[in-house]
XYZ file of C-alpha atoms in Angstrom:
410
model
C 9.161 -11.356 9.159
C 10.328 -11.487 13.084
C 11.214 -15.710 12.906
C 12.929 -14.446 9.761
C 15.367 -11.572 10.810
C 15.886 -13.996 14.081
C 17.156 -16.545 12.280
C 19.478 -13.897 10.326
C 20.780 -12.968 13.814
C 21.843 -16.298 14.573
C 19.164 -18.109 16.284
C 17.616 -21.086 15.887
C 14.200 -20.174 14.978
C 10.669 -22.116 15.096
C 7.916 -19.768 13.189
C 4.271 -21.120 14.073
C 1.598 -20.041 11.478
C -1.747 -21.914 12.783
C -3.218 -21.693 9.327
C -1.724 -25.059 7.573
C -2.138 -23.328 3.716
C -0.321 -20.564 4.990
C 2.723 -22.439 6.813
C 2.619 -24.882 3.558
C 3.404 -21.110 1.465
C 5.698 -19.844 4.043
C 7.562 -23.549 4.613
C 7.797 -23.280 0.697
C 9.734 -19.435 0.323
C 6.510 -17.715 -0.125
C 6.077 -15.071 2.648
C 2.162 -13.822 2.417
C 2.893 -10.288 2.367
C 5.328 -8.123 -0.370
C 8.544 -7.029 2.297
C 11.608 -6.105 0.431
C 14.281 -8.716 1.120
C 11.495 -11.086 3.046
C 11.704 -13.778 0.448
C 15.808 -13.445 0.401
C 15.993 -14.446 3.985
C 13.061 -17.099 3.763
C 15.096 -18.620 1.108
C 18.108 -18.362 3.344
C 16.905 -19.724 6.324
C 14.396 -22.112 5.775
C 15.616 -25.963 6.916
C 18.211 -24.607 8.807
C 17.686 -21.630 11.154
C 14.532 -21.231 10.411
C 11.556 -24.199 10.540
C 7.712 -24.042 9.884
C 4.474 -25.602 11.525
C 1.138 -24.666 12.656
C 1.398 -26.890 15.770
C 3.018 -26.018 19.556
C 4.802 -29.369 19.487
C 8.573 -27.763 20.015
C 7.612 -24.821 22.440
C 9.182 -26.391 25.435
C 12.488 -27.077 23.809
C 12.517 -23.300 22.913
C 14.646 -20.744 25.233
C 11.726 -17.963 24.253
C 8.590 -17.619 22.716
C 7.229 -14.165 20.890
C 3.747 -12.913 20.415
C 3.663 -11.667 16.809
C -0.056 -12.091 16.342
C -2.534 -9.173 14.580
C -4.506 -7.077 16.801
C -7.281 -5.186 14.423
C -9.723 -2.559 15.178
C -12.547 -4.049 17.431
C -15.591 -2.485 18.414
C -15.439 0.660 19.564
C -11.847 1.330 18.421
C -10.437 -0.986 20.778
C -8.137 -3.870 19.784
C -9.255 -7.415 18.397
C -7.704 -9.581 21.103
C -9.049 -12.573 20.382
C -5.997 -13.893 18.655
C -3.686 -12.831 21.624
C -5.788 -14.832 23.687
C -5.720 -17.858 21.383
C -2.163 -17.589 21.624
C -2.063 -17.326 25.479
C -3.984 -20.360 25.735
C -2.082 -22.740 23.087
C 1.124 -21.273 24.367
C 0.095 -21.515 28.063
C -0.609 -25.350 27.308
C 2.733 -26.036 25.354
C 4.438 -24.719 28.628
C 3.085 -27.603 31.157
C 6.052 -30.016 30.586
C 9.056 -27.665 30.656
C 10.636 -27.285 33.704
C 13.184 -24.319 32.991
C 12.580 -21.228 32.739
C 11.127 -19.834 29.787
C 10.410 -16.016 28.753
C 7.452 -15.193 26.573
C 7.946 -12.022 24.610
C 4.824 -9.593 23.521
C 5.225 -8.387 19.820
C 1.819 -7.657 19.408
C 0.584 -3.905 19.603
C -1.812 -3.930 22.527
C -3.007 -1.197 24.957
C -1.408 -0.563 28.041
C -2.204 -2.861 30.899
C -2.838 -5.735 28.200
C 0.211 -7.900 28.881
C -0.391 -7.618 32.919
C -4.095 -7.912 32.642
C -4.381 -10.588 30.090
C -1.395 -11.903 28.675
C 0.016 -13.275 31.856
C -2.657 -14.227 33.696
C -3.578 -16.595 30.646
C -0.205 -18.098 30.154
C 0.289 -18.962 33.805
C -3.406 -20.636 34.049
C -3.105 -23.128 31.235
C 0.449 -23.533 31.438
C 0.028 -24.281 35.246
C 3.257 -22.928 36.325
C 4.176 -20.189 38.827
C 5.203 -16.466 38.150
C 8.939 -17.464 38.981
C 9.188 -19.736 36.038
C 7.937 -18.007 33.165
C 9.197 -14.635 32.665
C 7.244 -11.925 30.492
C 8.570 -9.016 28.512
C 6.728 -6.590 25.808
C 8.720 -5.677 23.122
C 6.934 -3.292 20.525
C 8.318 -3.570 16.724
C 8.890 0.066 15.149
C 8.722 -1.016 11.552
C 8.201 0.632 8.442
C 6.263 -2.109 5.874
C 8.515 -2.136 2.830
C 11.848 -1.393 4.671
C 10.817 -3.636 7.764
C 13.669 -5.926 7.125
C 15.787 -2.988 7.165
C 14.332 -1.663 9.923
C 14.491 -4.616 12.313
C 18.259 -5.095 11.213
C 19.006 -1.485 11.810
C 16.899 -0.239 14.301
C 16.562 3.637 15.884
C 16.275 1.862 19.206
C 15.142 -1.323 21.177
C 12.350 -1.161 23.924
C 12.321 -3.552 26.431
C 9.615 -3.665 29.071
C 9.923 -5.647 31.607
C 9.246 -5.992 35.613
C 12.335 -8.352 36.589
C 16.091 -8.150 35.441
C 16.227 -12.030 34.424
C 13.243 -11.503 31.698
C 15.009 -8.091 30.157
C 18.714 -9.748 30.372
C 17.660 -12.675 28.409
C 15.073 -10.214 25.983
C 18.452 -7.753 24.839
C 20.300 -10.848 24.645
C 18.260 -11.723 21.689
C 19.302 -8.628 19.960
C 23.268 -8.912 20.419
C 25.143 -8.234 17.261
C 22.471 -5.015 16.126
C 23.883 -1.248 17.242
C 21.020 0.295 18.788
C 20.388 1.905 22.223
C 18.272 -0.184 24.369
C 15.963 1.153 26.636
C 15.032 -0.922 29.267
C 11.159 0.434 30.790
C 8.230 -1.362 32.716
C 6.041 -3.377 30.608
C 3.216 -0.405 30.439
C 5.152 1.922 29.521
C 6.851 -0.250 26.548
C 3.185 -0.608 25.338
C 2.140 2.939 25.712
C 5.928 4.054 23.547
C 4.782 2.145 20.614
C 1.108 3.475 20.465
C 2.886 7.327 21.087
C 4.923 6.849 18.413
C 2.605 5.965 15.932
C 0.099 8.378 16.948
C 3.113 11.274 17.049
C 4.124 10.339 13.554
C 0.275 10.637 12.280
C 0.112 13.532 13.698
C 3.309 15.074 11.719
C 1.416 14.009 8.533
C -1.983 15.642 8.990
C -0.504 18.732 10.591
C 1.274 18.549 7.046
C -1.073 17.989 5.372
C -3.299 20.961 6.559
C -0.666 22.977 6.207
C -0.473 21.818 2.946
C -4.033 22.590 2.154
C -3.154 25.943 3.368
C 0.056 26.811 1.194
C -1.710 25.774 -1.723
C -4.651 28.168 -0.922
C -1.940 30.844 -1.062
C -0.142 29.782 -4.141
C 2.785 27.902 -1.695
C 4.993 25.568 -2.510
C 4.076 23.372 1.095
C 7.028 21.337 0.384
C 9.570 24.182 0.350
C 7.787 25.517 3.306
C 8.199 21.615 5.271
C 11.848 21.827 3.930
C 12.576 24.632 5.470
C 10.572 23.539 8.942
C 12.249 19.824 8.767
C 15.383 21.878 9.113
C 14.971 22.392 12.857
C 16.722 19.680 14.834
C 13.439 19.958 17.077
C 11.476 18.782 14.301
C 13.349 16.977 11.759
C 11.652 16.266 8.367
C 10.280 13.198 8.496
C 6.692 12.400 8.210
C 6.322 16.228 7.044
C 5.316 15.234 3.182
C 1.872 16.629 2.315
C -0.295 14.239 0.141
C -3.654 12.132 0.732
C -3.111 10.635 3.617
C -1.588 8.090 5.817
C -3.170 4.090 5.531
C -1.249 1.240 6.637
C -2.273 -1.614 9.399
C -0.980 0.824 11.981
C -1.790 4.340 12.365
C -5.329 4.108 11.841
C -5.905 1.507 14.296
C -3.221 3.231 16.982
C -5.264 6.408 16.688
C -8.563 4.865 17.015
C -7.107 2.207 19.815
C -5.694 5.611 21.969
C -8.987 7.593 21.427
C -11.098 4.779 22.599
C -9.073 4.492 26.184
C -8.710 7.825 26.656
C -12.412 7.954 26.132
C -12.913 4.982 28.720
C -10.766 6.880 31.194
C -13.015 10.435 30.760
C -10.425 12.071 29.146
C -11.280 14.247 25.665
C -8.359 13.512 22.805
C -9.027 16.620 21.185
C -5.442 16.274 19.238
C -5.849 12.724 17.910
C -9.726 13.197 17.054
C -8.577 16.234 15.041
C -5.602 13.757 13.706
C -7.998 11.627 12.428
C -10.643 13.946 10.991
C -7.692 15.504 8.491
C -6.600 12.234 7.505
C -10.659 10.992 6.589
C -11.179 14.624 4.545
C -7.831 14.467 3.103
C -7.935 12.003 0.009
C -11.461 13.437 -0.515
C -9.415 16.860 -2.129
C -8.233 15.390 -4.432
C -11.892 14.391 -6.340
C -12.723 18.632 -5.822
C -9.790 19.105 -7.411
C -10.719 16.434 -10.238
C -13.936 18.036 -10.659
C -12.146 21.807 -11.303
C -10.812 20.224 -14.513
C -12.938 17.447 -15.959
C -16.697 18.932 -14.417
C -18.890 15.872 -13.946
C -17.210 12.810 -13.325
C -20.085 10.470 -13.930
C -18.842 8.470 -17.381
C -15.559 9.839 -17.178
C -12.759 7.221 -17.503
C -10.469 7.419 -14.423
C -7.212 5.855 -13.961
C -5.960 5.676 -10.503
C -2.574 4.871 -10.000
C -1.410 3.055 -7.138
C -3.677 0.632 -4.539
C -1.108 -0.265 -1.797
C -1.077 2.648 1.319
C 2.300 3.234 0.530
C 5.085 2.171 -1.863
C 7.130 -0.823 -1.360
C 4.376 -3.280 -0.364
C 1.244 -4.832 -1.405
C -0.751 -3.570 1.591
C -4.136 -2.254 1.005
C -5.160 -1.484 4.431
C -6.880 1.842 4.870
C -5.225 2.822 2.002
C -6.224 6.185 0.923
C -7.040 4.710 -2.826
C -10.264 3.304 -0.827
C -12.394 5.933 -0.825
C -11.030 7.689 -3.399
C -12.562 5.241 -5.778
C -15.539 4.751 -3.480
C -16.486 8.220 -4.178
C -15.853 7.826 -7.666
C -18.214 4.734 -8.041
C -20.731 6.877 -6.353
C -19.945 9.595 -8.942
C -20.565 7.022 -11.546
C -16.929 7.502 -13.122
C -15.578 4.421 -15.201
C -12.289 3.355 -13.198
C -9.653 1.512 -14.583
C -6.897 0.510 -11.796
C -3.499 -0.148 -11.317
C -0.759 -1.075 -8.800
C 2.352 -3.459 -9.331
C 2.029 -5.719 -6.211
C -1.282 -4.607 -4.884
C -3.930 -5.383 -7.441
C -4.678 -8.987 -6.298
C -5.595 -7.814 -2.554
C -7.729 -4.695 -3.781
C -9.761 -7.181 -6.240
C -10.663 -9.174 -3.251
C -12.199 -6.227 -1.621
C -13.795 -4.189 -4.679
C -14.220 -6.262 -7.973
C -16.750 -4.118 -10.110
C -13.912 -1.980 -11.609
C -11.174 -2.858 -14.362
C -7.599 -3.664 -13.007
C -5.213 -3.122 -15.498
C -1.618 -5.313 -15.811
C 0.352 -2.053 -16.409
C 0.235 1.770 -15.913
C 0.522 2.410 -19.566
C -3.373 0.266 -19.917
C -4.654 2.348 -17.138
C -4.066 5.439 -19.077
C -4.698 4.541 -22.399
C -7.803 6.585 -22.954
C -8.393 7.850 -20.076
C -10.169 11.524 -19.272
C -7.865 12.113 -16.270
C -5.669 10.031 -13.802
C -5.063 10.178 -9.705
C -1.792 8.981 -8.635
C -2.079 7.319 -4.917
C 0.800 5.859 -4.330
C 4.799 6.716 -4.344
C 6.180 4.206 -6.593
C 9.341 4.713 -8.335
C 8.036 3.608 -11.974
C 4.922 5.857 -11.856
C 7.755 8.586 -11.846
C 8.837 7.253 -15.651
C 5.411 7.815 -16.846
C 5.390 10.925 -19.075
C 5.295 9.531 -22.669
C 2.312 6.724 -21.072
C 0.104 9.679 -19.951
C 0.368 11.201 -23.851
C -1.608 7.733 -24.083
C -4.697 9.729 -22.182
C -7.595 11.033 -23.852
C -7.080 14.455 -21.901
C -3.971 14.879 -20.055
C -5.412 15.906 -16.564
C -3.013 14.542 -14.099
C -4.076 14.835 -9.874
C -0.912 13.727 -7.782
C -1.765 12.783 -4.419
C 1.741 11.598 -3.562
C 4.942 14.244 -5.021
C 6.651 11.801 -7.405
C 5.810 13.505 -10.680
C 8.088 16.133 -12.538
C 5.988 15.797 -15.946
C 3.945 18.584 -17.334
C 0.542 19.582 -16.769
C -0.149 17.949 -12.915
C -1.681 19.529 -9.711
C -0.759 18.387 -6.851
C -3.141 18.033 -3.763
C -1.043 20.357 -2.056
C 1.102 22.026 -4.299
C-alpha cells in the first residue's frame, strides 16, 4: 500500500515482496488485501513508477529504503521481530556496494528502543558501512484499513523520528506535495507516538463501550449520550461508538505489545489491562442478549452478519465475529455466515460452518441473526430479514433502522 501511494507522489518506486506467488499477484494488479482504491493505483503504477520483485538486486540504486514488514503478537505480548530482522540482514547486505549515502526508513510498528537496539546495529553489520553513511529514521503509519489510501494521501500529521538533520531532511522530503504538519521527534519517541495512539483510541472505544453497557442498563440511548460528550472540543467524537468491540491487526497487538514492556519495566498498566478486559467481555453480550429472546441456542439456526473487524476490508484479524461464533459452536447453534469480502479468509481459519454467497441466504430461515460488522448493504436488509424464521435481530454495530432489533448497547 506504502510503494503504492509513493509512486502516486511521484517517486520512482521498487516494492520487494520476498514471497515470489505473492509479488507474481501484486506484479499482476492484485494487491493481497481488500484497500479501497489499492487496486486503482496498482493498476496505475505498475511498469512505470511502481516495479515488483522478491529480490534486493536494485537496493543500492535506491535514494531510500522503508521497513514495511508485519510485526505480530509474540510470546508474551511482545512483537514478532523476526521479519524485521530478516529485513535488516538482506537489506544490510544489499547496502555493501553503494557508496552514497542512503537512509533506511522504519515503517514497521515496533517498541521503543527497537530501531536503536536492533534495527541499526543489524544494518550497519552486514552492510559493513559506518554510521555516517547510512542514515536511519522511524516513521510510524497512522492508517485506518479501508480508508488507508485516503489516509496516507491526506494525513492528520507526519512523524518523523530521527537523531541527525540529514536523515529527517531527506525523510519529509519524501512527503512534499501532502498538507500535513510534520513533527520532527527522536526516533523513541516516534515509536512510542504510534503505540499511544493506538492504545488512546482503544481506550475511547471500551470506555464507550462500558458506558454503553451502562446506558442501556438504564433504558439510555448511549449514542445520544456519546453525541452529546463528542461535542467537547477536549474530546471530540471519534472512536466514541458503542458496539462489540474493536479487532483489526493493530489495537490488539499495541495493547498487548505496551502491557508487556510496561510489565518488563515493573510498572502495573492498570488502564490498558482494564482496556483490554472490556474489549474480550464485550462481543460476549451480545450471545446473553441472544439467549433473552431465542432461550437455548443449541440447534438454533444463526446467521451472523459480517466476518471482517470492520467495514471496508476483508480483514479478519481479532475480529470480534471470532468468538462470537466460537461460543456459538460451543452452544451447539447451527451458523450460517456471511461477509462480502471476508468470507474466503474466515473459511481458512474456521471451516465447520456454512458460508453463505449473500445476506439474503444467511437469513433465509434463520431463528435469529447477529450483525458484526458496519457495512453499508447490511443497512438495506429489511425485506431479507422477513426471509427469517423468527425475526430476532442482535446489532452489534448501529447500522440498522428496521424494526424489531436490540442493540448491544442501545
Amino acid at each position: 500500500m506504502s510503494a503504492a501511494c509513493l509512486a502516486q507522489l511521484g517517486h520512482w518506486v521498487e516494492l520487494i515482496e520476498i514471497d515470489p506467488d505473492r509479488a507474481r499477484s501484486i506484479s499482476q494488479g492484485r494487491p493481497q488485501i481488500y484497500e479501497k482504491g489499492l487496486e486503482a493505483l496498482l493498476s496505475k503504477h505498475l511498469g512505470e513508477r511502481l516495479h515488483v520483485s522478491s529480490i534486493y538486486d536494485h537496493i543500492a540504486e535506491s535514494d531510500l529504503s522503508f521497513i514495511c514488514v508485519g510485526t505480530p503478537e509474540g510470546e508474551g505480548g511482545r512483537p514478532d521481530l523476526s521479519m524485521v530482522q530478516s529485513a535488516c540482514r538482506s537489506l544490510g547486505r544489499s547496502l555493501r556496494d553503494k557508496s552514497s549515502y542512503h537512509l533506511v526508513v522504519m515503517k514497521s510498528t515496533v517498541l521503543p528502543g527497537t530501531t536503536e537496539d536492533l534495527v541499526i546495529p543489524a544494518i550497519l553489520k552486514h552492510s559493513r558501512r559506518e554510521g555516517d553513511e547510512i542514515g536511519f529514521c522511524m516513521n510510524p503509519e497512522f492508517l485506518r484499513e479501508g480508508r488507508a489510501v485516503e489516509d496516507f494521501m491526506h494525513p492528520d500529521r507526519i512523524v518523523i523520528g530521527c537523531n541527525d538533520p540529514t536523515s529527517g531532511e531527506l525523510a519529509e522530503s519524501v512527503y512534499r506535495g501532502i498538507e500535513a504538519p510534520v513533527i520532527r521527534t527522536e526516533i523513541k519517541s516516534a515509536e512510542m507516538i504510534k503505540y499511544a495512539s493506538n492504545a488512546f483510541l482503544a481506550t475511547k472505544i471500551s470506555f464507550a463501550n462500558e458506558l454503553g453497557n451502562l446506558c442501556k442498563a438504564l433504558r439510555i440511548d448511549a449514542y445520544e449520550v456519546m453525541k452529546g460528550v463528542g461535542m467537547d472540543h477536549r474530546i471530540n467524537p471519534h472512536f466514541l461508538n458503542a458496539g462489540a468491540g474493536f479487532g483489526g491487526s493493530c489495537f490488539p497487538k499495541d495493547l498487548s505489545a505496551l502491557i508487556a514492556l510496561a510489565q518488563s519495566l515493573d510498572e502495573k498498566p492498570l488502564i490498558l489491562r482494564s482496556v483490554q478486559e472490556v474489549n474480550e467481555r464485550q462481543p460476549l453480550r451480545l450471545l446473553e442478549l441472544l439467549e433473552g429472546k431465542i432461550g437455548r441456542l443449541k440447534g438454533k439456526r444463526i446467521a451472523v452478519l459480517g466476518l471482517a473487524f470492520k467495514n471496508d476490508t476483508d480483514d479478519i484479524r481479532e475480529s470480534r465475529s471470532i468468538p462470537v461464533i466460537m461460543k456459538l459452536k460451543e452452544e451447539g447453534a447451527d451458523i450460517v455466515a456471511y461477509d462480502p469480502k471476508a468470507a474466503d479468509s474466515m473459511k481458512r481459519l474456521i471451516q465447520d460452518i456454512e458460508y453463505c454467497p449473500t445476506a439474503a441466504d444467511a437469513l433465509r430461515g434463520a431463528d435469529a441473526c447477529i450483525v458484526m460488522t458496519e457495512w453499508q448493504e447490511f443497512s438495506e436488509l429489511d425485506e431479507e430479514f422477513d426471509r427469517m424464521r423468527s425475526r430476532v435481530i442482535i446489532e452489534g454495530r448501529r447500522i440498522l433502522s428496521c424494526r424489531d432489533i436490540e442493540g448491544i448497547c442501545w
